[in-house]
Amino acid sequence: MATVLPQKPGCSLTKESTTAGQLLLTVNGVSHDVKCKDPLMSLAEYLRTILQHCGTKLMCREGGCGCCVVVVEYDDPLRPEKRTESINSCLCPIGSLLSLKNHNVITIEALGSVKKGLHPIQQRLADYNGSQCGYCSPGFVMQMYGLLKNDPNPSLQEVEDNFDGNVCRCTGYRPILDAMKSFVKDSNNWQQGFFVDIEDIKPCSKTMKLCNRGHLKIDGRCTGAAMNTAGLLFSSKAIKWYRPGSLTDLYLLLREHYEDAVKLVHGDTAKGVFKKDGPYKIFIDVKGISDLYMVTMEPSGLKVSSNVSLNLLIDYLKQYSAQSPSYNVIASHLLKIANSPVRNAGGWAGNLMMRWRHHEFVSDVFVVFEAAGARVTVSDVSDVNTYNLVDFLNVNMQGKFLLSVEIPKLYKGESMRSYKVMPRNQNAHTYVSAAFRAKITVSNKKQLVQSISMVYTGINKDFIHAAATEKFLQGKDLISNDTLQGALAVLDKELVPDDADPLLASAAYRKILAQGLFYKFYLSLLGDDIVSPRNQSARYSLERPVSTGTQTYSSKPEEYPLTKPMPKLSARLQTSGEAQYIDDLPHLPNELFTAFVLSTEGNATLTDINNTAAMTMPGAVAVLTAEDIPGNNTFMPPPNVVEEIFSSGPILYAGQPVALCVADSQEHAQQMVEKVVVTYQDQKTPIVSLDEAIKQKSFHPSPGPWIQVGDAVSAISDSPCQVDGQIRAGEQYHFYMETQICRCVPVEDGLNIQASSQWLTLLQEAVADAVGMQAKNINVTAKRLGGGYGGKATRANLVACAAAVAATVLHRPVRCKMDLSTNMQAVGKRHGYVVKYKVGFNKDGTLNGIIITYYCNSGSSPNDNEVEESLIFSDNAYRCENWQLIPVALKTNRAPHTWCRAPGSKPNIFVIETVLEHVAKFLSMDPIIVKQKNLYAQGDRTPMGFILPYCSIRDLYASLLTKVDVAGRMETIKKFNADNLWKKKGLAVVPLKYCMYWSWGCYLCTVSVFASDGSVIISHGGIESGQGLNTKVAQVCAYMLGIPIDTVLIKPTTTDSSPNSAATGGSITSELNCMGVQLCCDILKQRMKPVKDKLPPGTSWKDLVAACYQAKVNLTVQDWVWPDPRPEGAPQYNSYGVTVAEAEVDVLTGENQITQVDILFDCGESMNPDVDVGQVEGAFIMGMGYWLMEKMVYDPKTGAVLNAGTWEYKPPLSKCIPVSFNIELLKNAPNPMGVLRSKASGEPPQCMSCATLFAVKRAIEAAREDTGHNTYFPLDGPATVDVIQTSCLVDYKNFTI
């Protein structure tokens, strides 16, 4: 270990700078002098660390998740009015705000609070149950606030379009969208409550009621430009920051620093993509130059200066759309760039400069500008030149800057179209973008090409124009199929996609996609009377209407608050930004911060860690390695296999922690990491893929015995029909919005730990083992998690042990937080599978025998293996007499994989559904019928050996098919597919039987009543992570004791109050802790009964409690919940459900949308229908992301995670959810084996989400049939856009008019 003494922070300004006037940054109406702050500090860091405004959250630091959104108001540079914009505070440097005259940053804290009164947006989001873990809620609130400030009367479509940059992993988005749509005044669908003027809402300080008045009072100090506008605002040895106030000032600065590395700053959003650009010494903030905001409509076209943001440009293009049809085309295309906060901050000029600097950058601005014939003006102190976009890429920009762009109007007879195909339909970079402009003349019934421009990005870094195809088309007649096929043949030759980058979609896909986009444009030039009716669907892209949804359930008002649909108790704290997560905790005196050093090799031996340079960095305190660990170097305590905190030598995967940098701030710790030099020896080729592991027989020790029921081999061989196949299910990053984090504080009796963990007992054991203490000295607390989904059950131990080691060695408080990239590299994901099967069946589809081998990728450690335990889900809802189920745990050089929501059950159910689909295809039968024929009935025995005493799946299946008119919709789909060659629809049905086991869960529950007023506090062993655990517990307590729910408070979970508790997970934690509290209340009532019997009828609860206290009754009760296993290995109960999903696919691109999902789910008698519906929706959308979007990408040579961030990893957004999303909780279905007749809801619904993949597969099958292919094919998960399109077997030779 190397350490240095702490240094006092100092101002990094020159003497001249410090004597200048104040530099004021205004936040929530209060101005703060930032002259001694680093101008490159992000606004988010400033808000959180300096001002302690922790309602604004941080996660991705890329502008890709939306939890850091704030609103900025400032004077319009050209007009006497205010501008209001939402921005990503994680990307915005505080220095860049100083150029915005009379600016004011508005954060969640300014809107409202629980004590003073909530803002209507905060209140609605809570009331609509739109907040589960709550980490994303402030970002959604602020994004909506920005919309309403600009447009108090938005449409439903505008509201839905608004959240293209906000990620929520918990809710499934539907309740969030409903809450926000309630502000649409012209819609009756979401109207609830009153409508208000969003401008002036603030609780009155006297009455605490909402009143109308100006809610942000600026303190009077001007935040406009400083007197010396060309002056140097900040200066240090490392950087200088300028703020010119005129073009002349800018010219002079560029000339003065001609030889220096200069960065012109406007939105500074590029660092979300190219994080390692630079280093720069000179920063010039150009936002204070009003001339660079000019926009004029010239006779030749729209002239736009370089400070105009993307969203402003879009507004101008729409404003002037009557001048040229191309302007709407360009505006629509620009709306697909990034997200609204990024487009508010980032400009067209910055986007083009990214393309100039990085030719591989897929710039959509470049594509549409070049196709439109735009020309950019580049200027320096002595010259002004205009270039087309292609020539601009080769201009030497040293000392120059982009001054403006002119976007010409279309000439008469010209048409323009553009296309962008993305992995996700919002906030994603493109696979391939294309823009086309053509001038057509009509002569002698021919449509002749007079000129054409075909511009692409995403092919390779040098391919811009399809020049040969452009040349071929000159003078050709578009009506001729020979012209179409001739052009496609030429295009086929000149399209040579780069295929070297594993992150790129395949070259084959990008090539046929580029051809398909040209085909779309070609047909768009022709009239309906020319284009074949079946081909006309090629001309349009999928259009998504505003989403809708229904939620159907029953409750029992006579039992309220039990069964009452109500928001989470903490919902208002979450939507107001007041809910405190670990990184929101105020910094303690002498607190230290950390960052992991990760291995870059995937299979090697660590030889040396050189920290010399790291220890010279500002704020450096220590670099800790394996040698510094006081106890045992493992974060998985016995009897688990050792998983080292820091590698002692063996490198098992790229991304494995090898050291921990410790500094006085998070930023300094991260800077240290870049300076640590790690050397390796004995580098070997890592086993990265599952196929390679199978080939090399790289297995962990056998996870358990086979399951053998009957004689599957004979049953298959004796069957009249047999099929075999293979299917894959990929990995999934948990995407908890609060990344792995822990704070550890040395205290007199050991260590106090605030942990974001789902399993405090295991974490306590791990820390004690790592630092050489006993469990009694490790005090662990968890109040709430910003998401977990299984990823914080065992994996949270890593950051906890690292923090504990640092705190123990350095004797100071230590906060250990992983940034998103580190989290995605160092921590395992959902297990991936390759599954091989063989099945025998009769000609009517009845199953006879099934053999399945599950190859499960456990990564480099078997500790969180799931493959054996998850065999209980292998049958799903289907009966078969003969089974052979073989689990194999693969050992690869990847981070040890871990449990993820519905671990094992989700892929296993997908596998058996695939088997049934394969059987149906072999028999040319409808899979819906084949599945129905094989469903379990009451009294059937499962391969696990237990009988189903209650089984409703047949009734549920038939009921939902009828209720949502599956037969009628299938006929409609059949006709649609027959009429349309290039758009296809599909429908799929997936049933569910989900085994719920209680016997592994154990929790200590304590209910205490205060004698003074009768209020109740509860502690239990579960962890609130958004699933509504605390709310259900409080409802049960209030119901059992007959008291108002606001009398009950749930305390944070600790190892002191609830020792030895099991992990929170498996969907049973809410149930078992509710059971424990129910039993506590029963005991309490028994204790109180003798006293109550002596009191007059109607005695209040408060008086009863007081009387019991006087009678020396113990008002604290504990119950240790740990259910016994059921006979024959049976689960406590089974949950049943059915899902019908419908999808539409663009065959030419692979783009798709889920048009409708109907879910019927057996939740027993729901304790809280609001919470349970939210769990169903959230689980389903997370599963849908797994099957259709979320793909992990690894370097095939090192095994390193290549898509460790939001730029490349794409979970669902709000416009990815089903267009019509309908949830019904089965009515009149009490569960006699559950707690208060309820069933769990957290994980089972996710297992039905594969219905979306199968619906897409039905559409693909329809497309393949058109090409003459009607045989079975596997569709692995995730079926991303590129996979879907290539599965359609599109061949450009089949393109016709």
PDB file of C-alpha atoms in Angstrom, residues 17 46 226-227 657 945 1132 1253:
ATOM      1  CA  SER A  17      -8.339  35.706 -11.490  1.00  0.00           C
ATOM      2  CA  TYR A  46     -21.712  20.607  -8.023  1.00  0.00           C
ATOM      3  CA  ALA A 226     -18.980  39.648 -16.622  1.00  0.00           C
ATOM      4  CA  MET A 227     -17.749  43.152 -17.499  1.00  0.00           C
ATOM      5  CA  PRO A 657     -10.642  -5.771  -9.584  1.00  0.00           C
ATOM      6  CA  GLY A 945     -42.610 -35.479  -8.097  1.00  0.00           C
ATOM      7  CA  GLN A1132     -45.856 -23.613  -1.026  1.00  0.00           C
ATOM      8  CA  LEU A1253     -40.347 -12.794 -28.860  1.00  0.00           C
TER       9      LEU A1253
END
